[in-house]
Coordinates of N, CA and C in Angstrom, one line a residue:
M1 N 0.8 -1.2 0.0 CA 0.0 0.0 0.0 C 0.9 1.2 0.0
S2 N 0.5 2.2 -0.8 CA 1.2 3.5 -0.8 C 0.8 4.3 0.3
S3 N 1.7 5.1 0.9 CA 1.4 6.0 2.0 C 0.9 7.3 1.5
S4 N 1.0 7.6 0.2 CA 0.5 8.9 -0.3 C -0.8 8.6 -1.0
P5 N -1.8 9.5 -1.0 CA -3.0 9.3 -1.7 C -2.9 9.2 -3.2
L6 N -3.8 8.5 -3.8 CA -3.8 8.3 -5.3 C -4.0 9.7 -6.0
A7 N -4.9 10.5 -5.3 CA -5.2 11.8 -5.9 C -5.8 12.7 -4.8
S8 N -5.9 13.9 -5.2 CA -6.5 14.9 -4.3 C -7.7 15.5 -5.0
V9 N -8.8 15.6 -4.3 CA -10.1 16.1 -4.9 C -10.6 17.3 -4.1
L10 N -11.0 18.4 -4.8 CA -11.5 19.5 -4.1 C -13.0 19.7 -4.7
F11 N -13.9 19.7 -3.7 CA -15.3 20.0 -4.1 C -15.6 21.4 -3.8
V12 N -16.2 22.1 -4.8 CA -16.5 23.6 -4.6 C -18.0 23.9 -4.9
C13 N -18.7 24.5 -4.0 CA -20.0 25.1 -4.3 C -20.0 26.5 -3.7
V14 N -21.1 27.2 -3.8 CA -21.1 28.6 -3.4 C -20.9 28.7 -1.9
H15 N -21.7 28.1 -1.1 CA -21.7 28.2 0.3 C -20.9 27.2 1.1
N16 N -20.5 26.1 0.4 CA -19.8 25.0 1.0 C -20.6 24.5 2.2
A17 N -21.9 24.4 2.1 CA -22.7 24.1 3.2 C -23.6 22.9 2.9
G18 N -23.7 22.4 1.6 CA -24.6 21.3 1.3 C -23.9 20.3 0.3
R19 N -24.0 20.6 -1.0 CA -23.5 19.7 -2.0 C -22.0 19.3 -1.8
S20 N -21.2 20.3 -1.6 CA -19.8 20.0 -1.5 C -19.5 19.3 -0.2
Q21 N -20.2 19.6 0.9 CA -20.0 18.9 2.1 C -20.4 17.4 2.0
M22 N -21.6 17.2 1.4 CA -22.0 15.8 1.2 C -21.1 15.0 0.3
A23 N -20.6 15.6 -0.7 CA -19.6 15.0 -1.6 C -18.3 14.6 -0.9
A24 N -17.8 15.6 -0.1 CA -16.6 15.3 0.7 C -16.9 14.2 1.7
G25 N -18.0 14.2 2.3 CA -18.4 13.1 3.3 C -18.4 11.8 2.6
F26 N -19.0 11.7 1.5 CA -19.1 10.4 0.8 C -17.7 9.9 0.3
L27 N -16.9 10.8 -0.2 CA -15.6 10.4 -0.7 C -14.7 10.0 0.4
H28 N -14.7 10.7 1.5 CA -13.9 10.3 2.6 C -14.4 8.9 3.2
H29 N -15.7 8.7 3.3 CA -16.2 7.5 3.8 C -15.9 6.3 2.9
L30 N -16.1 6.5 1.5 CA -15.9 5.4 0.6 C -14.5 5.1 0.2
A31 N -13.6 6.1 0.2 CA -12.3 5.9 -0.3 C -11.3 5.9 0.8
G32 N -11.6 6.4 2.0 CA -10.7 6.4 3.1 C -9.5 7.3 2.8
D33 N -8.3 6.9 3.2 CA -7.1 7.7 3.0 C -6.5 7.5 1.6
R34 N -7.2 6.7 0.7 CA -6.6 6.5 -0.6 C -6.7 7.8 -1.5
I35 N -7.7 8.7 -1.1 CA -7.9 9.9 -1.9 C -8.0 11.1 -0.9
E36 N -7.2 12.1 -1.1 CA -7.3 13.3 -0.2 C -8.5 14.1 -0.6
V37 N -9.2 14.6 0.4 CA -10.5 15.2 0.2 C -10.5 16.7 0.8
R38 N -10.9 17.6 -0.1 CA -11.1 19.0 0.4 C -12.4 19.5 -0.1
S39 N -13.0 20.5 0.6 CA -14.2 21.2 0.1 C -14.0 22.7 0.5
A40 N -14.7 23.5 -0.3 CA -14.6 24.9 -0.1 C -15.8 25.6 -0.8
G41 N -16.0 26.9 -0.5 CA -17.0 27.7 -1.1 C -16.6 29.0 -1.5
S42 N -17.1 29.6 -2.6 CA -16.8 30.9 -3.1 C -17.3 32.0 -2.1
V43 N -18.4 31.7 -1.4 CA -19.0 32.6 -0.4 C -19.5 31.6 0.7
P44 N -18.6 31.2 1.6 CA -19.0 30.1 2.5 C -20.1 30.6 3.5
G45 N -21.0 29.6 3.8 CA -22.1 29.9 4.7 C -21.6 29.9 6.2
D46 N -22.5 30.1 7.1 CA -22.1 30.1 8.5 C -22.0 28.7 9.1
Q47 N -22.8 27.7 8.5 CA -22.8 26.4 9.0 C -23.2 25.4 7.9
V48 N -23.0 24.1 8.1 CA -23.4 23.2 7.1 C -25.0 23.0 7.2
N49 N -25.6 22.9 6.1 CA -27.1 22.8 6.0 C -27.5 21.6 6.9
P50 N -28.4 21.9 7.9 CA -28.9 20.9 8.8 C -29.6 19.7 8.0
S51 N -30.3 20.0 6.9 CA -30.9 19.0 6.1 C -29.9 18.1 5.5
A52 N -28.8 18.6 5.0 CA -27.7 17.8 4.5 C -27.1 16.9 5.6
V53 N -26.9 17.5 6.7 CA -26.3 16.7 7.9 C -27.2 15.5 8.2
E54 N -28.6 15.8 8.2 CA -29.5 14.8 8.6 C -29.6 13.7 7.5
A55 N -29.6 14.1 6.2 CA -29.6 13.2 5.1 C -28.4 12.3 5.1
M56 N -27.2 12.8 5.4 CA -26.0 12.0 5.5 C -26.1 11.0 6.7
K57 N -26.6 11.5 7.8 CA -26.7 10.6 8.9 C -27.5 9.4 8.6
E58 N -28.6 9.6 7.8 CA -29.4 8.4 7.4 C -28.7 7.3 6.6
V59 N -27.6 7.7 6.0 CA -26.8 6.7 5.3 C -25.5 6.3 6.1
G60 N -25.4 6.7 7.4 CA -24.3 6.4 8.2 C -23.1 7.2 8.1
I61 N -23.2 8.4 7.6 CA -22.0 9.3 7.5 C -22.3 10.6 8.3
D62 N -21.4 10.9 9.2 CA -21.6 12.0 10.1 C -20.8 13.2 9.6
I63 N -21.4 14.3 9.1 CA -20.7 15.5 8.7 C -21.1 16.6 9.7
T64 N -21.5 16.3 10.9 CA -21.9 17.3 11.9 C -20.8 18.3 12.2
D65 N -19.5 17.8 12.2 CA -18.4 18.7 12.6 C -17.8 19.4 11.4
A66 N -18.3 19.2 10.2 CA -17.8 19.9 9.0 C -18.1 21.4 9.1
K67 N -17.2 22.2 8.7 CA -17.4 23.7 8.7 C -17.2 24.2 7.3
P68 N -18.0 25.2 6.8 CA -17.8 25.8 5.5 C -16.4 26.5 5.5
K69 N -15.7 26.4 4.4 CA -14.4 27.1 4.3 C -14.4 27.9 3.0
I70 N -13.6 28.9 3.0 CA -13.4 29.8 1.8 C -12.5 29.1 0.8
L71 N -12.9 29.3 -0.5 CA -12.1 28.7 -1.6 C -10.8 29.5 -1.7
T72 N -9.7 28.8 -1.7 CA -8.4 29.5 -1.9 C -7.7 29.0 -3.1
T73 N -6.9 29.9 -3.7 CA -6.0 29.5 -4.8 C -5.2 28.3 -4.4
E74 N -4.7 28.3 -3.2 CA -3.8 27.2 -2.8 C -4.5 25.8 -2.8
A75 N -5.8 25.8 -2.4 CA -6.6 24.6 -2.4 C -6.7 24.0 -3.8
V76 N -7.0 24.9 -4.7 CA -7.1 24.5 -6.1 C -5.7 24.0 -6.6
Q77 N -4.7 24.7 -6.3 CA -3.3 24.3 -6.8 C -2.9 22.9 -6.2
A78 N -3.4 22.6 -5.0 CA -3.0 21.4 -4.4 C -3.8 20.2 -4.8
S79 N -4.8 20.4 -5.6 CA -5.8 19.3 -6.0 C -5.6 18.9 -7.4
D80 N -5.8 17.5 -7.6 CA -5.7 17.0 -8.9 C -7.1 17.1 -9.7
Y81 N -8.1 17.0 -8.9 CA -9.5 17.1 -9.4 C -10.2 18.3 -8.7
V82 N -10.8 19.1 -9.5 CA -11.6 20.2 -8.9 C -13.0 20.0 -9.5
I83 N -13.9 19.7 -8.5 CA -15.3 19.4 -8.9 C -16.2 20.6 -8.4
T84 N -16.7 21.3 -9.4 CA -17.6 22.4 -9.1 C -19.1 22.1 -9.1
M85 N -19.8 22.7 -8.3 CA -21.2 22.5 -8.1 C -22.0 23.8 -8.1
G86 N -21.8 24.6 -9.1 CA -22.5 25.9 -9.2 C -21.8 27.0 -8.6
C87 N -20.4 27.0 -8.6 CA -19.7 28.2 -8.1 C -19.4 29.2 -9.2
G88 N -19.8 28.9 -10.4 CA -19.7 29.8 -11.5 C -18.2 30.2 -11.8
D89 N -18.0 31.5 -12.1 CA -16.7 32.0 -12.5 C -15.7 32.2 -11.3
A90 N -16.2 31.9 -10.1 CA -15.4 32.2 -8.9 C -14.3 31.1 -8.8
C91 N -14.3 30.0 -9.5 CA -13.3 29.0 -9.4 C -12.1 29.3 -10.3
P92 N -10.9 29.4 -9.6 CA -9.7 29.7 -10.4 C -9.4 28.5 -11.3
I93 N -8.8 28.7 -12.4 CA -8.5 27.6 -13.4 C -6.9 27.5 -13.5
F94 N -6.4 26.3 -13.3 CA -5.0 26.1 -13.4 C -4.7 25.0 -14.3
P95 N -3.7 25.0 -15.2 CA -3.4 23.9 -16.1 C -3.0 22.7 -15.3
G96 N -3.3 21.5 -15.9 CA -2.9 20.3 -15.3 C -3.9 19.7 -14.3
K97 N -5.0 20.4 -14.0 CA -6.0 19.9 -13.1 C -7.2 19.4 -14.0
K98 N -7.9 18.4 -13.4 CA -9.1 17.9 -14.1 C -10.3 18.6 -13.5
Y99 N -11.0 19.3 -14.3 CA -12.2 20.0 -13.8 C -13.5 19.3 -14.2
L100 N -14.3 19.1 -13.3 CA -15.7 18.5 -13.6 C -16.7 19.5 -13.0
D101 N -17.8 19.7 -13.7 CA -18.9 20.5 -13.2 C -20.1 19.6 -13.0
W102 N -20.5 19.4 -11.8 CA -21.6 18.5 -11.5 C -22.8 19.4 -11.3
A103 N -23.8 19.4 -12.3 CA -25.0 20.2 -12.2 C -25.9 19.4 -11.2
L104 N -26.0 19.9 -10.0 CA -26.8 19.3 -8.9 C -27.7 20.4 -8.3
E105 N -28.9 20.1 -8.0 CA -29.8 21.0 -7.4 C -29.2 21.5 -6.0
D106 N -29.4 22.7 -5.7 CA -28.9 23.3 -4.5 C -29.9 23.0 -3.4
P107 N -29.4 22.3 -2.3 CA -30.2 21.9 -1.2 C -30.6 23.0 -0.2
A108 N -30.0 24.2 -0.4 CA -30.3 25.4 0.5 C -31.7 25.6 0.7
G109 N -32.2 25.7 1.9 CA -33.5 26.0 2.3 C -34.5 24.8 2.1
K110 N -34.0 23.7 1.7 CA -34.9 22.5 1.5 C -34.9 21.6 2.7
G111 N -36.0 20.9 2.9 CA -36.1 19.9 4.0 C -35.3 18.6 3.6
V112 N -35.2 17.7 4.5 CA -34.4 16.5 4.3 C -35.1 15.6 3.2
E113 N -36.4 15.7 3.0 CA -37.0 14.9 2.0 C -36.5 15.3 0.6
A114 N -36.3 16.6 0.4 CA -35.9 17.2 -0.9 C -34.4 17.0 -1.0
V115 N -33.6 16.8 0.1 CA -32.2 16.6 0.0 C -31.8 15.2 -0.3
R116 N -32.6 14.2 0.1 CA -32.3 12.8 -0.2 C -31.9 12.5 -1.6
P117 N -32.7 13.0 -2.6 CA -32.4 12.6 -4.0 C -31.1 13.3 -4.4
I118 N -30.8 14.5 -3.9 CA -29.5 15.2 -4.2 C -28.4 14.3 -3.6
R119 N -28.5 13.9 -2.4 CA -27.5 13.1 -1.7 C -27.3 11.8 -2.5
D120 N -28.3 11.2 -3.0 CA -28.2 9.9 -3.7 C -27.5 10.1 -5.0
E121 N -27.8 11.2 -5.7 CA -27.1 11.5 -7.0 C -25.6 11.8 -6.7
I122 N -25.3 12.5 -5.6 CA -23.9 12.7 -5.3 C -23.2 11.4 -5.0
K123 N -23.8 10.5 -4.3 CA -23.2 9.2 -4.0 C -22.8 8.5 -5.3
T124 N -23.8 8.5 -6.2 CA -23.6 7.8 -7.5 C -22.3 8.4 -8.2
R125 N -22.3 9.7 -8.2 CA -21.1 10.4 -8.9 C -19.8 10.1 -8.2
I126 N -19.9 10.1 -6.8 CA -18.6 9.8 -6.1 C -18.1 8.4 -6.4
E127 N -19.1 7.4 -6.5 CA -18.6 6.0 -6.8 C -18.0 6.0 -8.1
A128 N -18.5 6.7 -9.1 CA -17.9 6.8 -10.5 C -16.5 7.4 -10.4
L129 N -16.4 8.5 -9.6 CA -15.1 9.2 -9.5 C -14.1 8.3 -8.9
I130 N -14.4 7.6 -7.8 CA -13.5 6.7 -7.2 C -13.0 5.6 -8.2
A131 N -13.9 5.1 -9.0 CA -13.6 4.1 -10.0 C -12.6 4.7 -11.0
E132 N -12.8 6.0 -11.4 CA -12.0 6.6 -12.4 C -10.6 6.8 -11.8
I133 N -10.5 7.3 -10.5 CA -9.2 7.5 -9.9 C -8.5 6.2 -9.7
D134 N -9.2 5.1 -9.3 CA -8.6 3.8 -9.1 C -8.0 3.3 -10.4
A135 N -8.8 3.5 -11.5 CA -8.3 3.0 -12.8 C -7.1 3.7 -13.2
A136 N -7.0 5.0 -12.9 CA -5.8 5.8 -13.3 C -4.6 5.4 -12.4
G137 N -4.9 5.0 -11.2 CA -3.9 4.5 -10.2 C -2.6 5.3 -10.3
P138 N -1.5 4.5 -10.4 CA -0.1 5.2 -10.4 C 0.1 6.0 -11.6
R139 N -0.7 5.9 -12.7 CA -0.5 6.7 -13.9 C -0.9 8.1 -13.7
L140 N -1.7 8.4 -12.7 CA -2.2 9.8 -12.4 C -0.9 10.6 -12.1
Q141 N -0.7 11.6 -12.8 CA 0.4 12.5 -12.6 C -0.1 13.6 -11.6
R142 N 0.5 13.6 -10.4 CA 0.1 14.7 -9.4 C 0.7 16.0 -9.9
G143 N -0.2 17.0 -9.9 CA 0.2 18.4 -10.3 C 0.8 19.0 -9.0
N144 N 2.0 19.6 -9.1 CA 2.6 20.2 -8.0 C 2.9 21.7 -8.3

């Protein structure tokens, strides 16, 4: 086993309070230390969306202690994959990174019933991302 992660992934949405936090929770839960996980927001909220926290608890993942963080140039530079979820032009672009834009409904202001389908779509995308990273394995060139 390698002591360094296969890749580093940064999830970005506007408030870093819902979609990006759920994505980070799933990736950390499903990939463990094999993939480095970051999340940030272009305009971070005060707290993680309580409906997102509850929806994740339902599938056994606790993101209660997660805190919204500001998107920094350093976080983008340190990541191999940058996955945006509605941050628009606020996301800096650097050569050598893989950028994916996941069009996902914003869970802000929605109850847990409305957040569940968003959560489930994120899980499906995370499973595909893990498979892609695993397939690239040692061939993935880490951008430094």
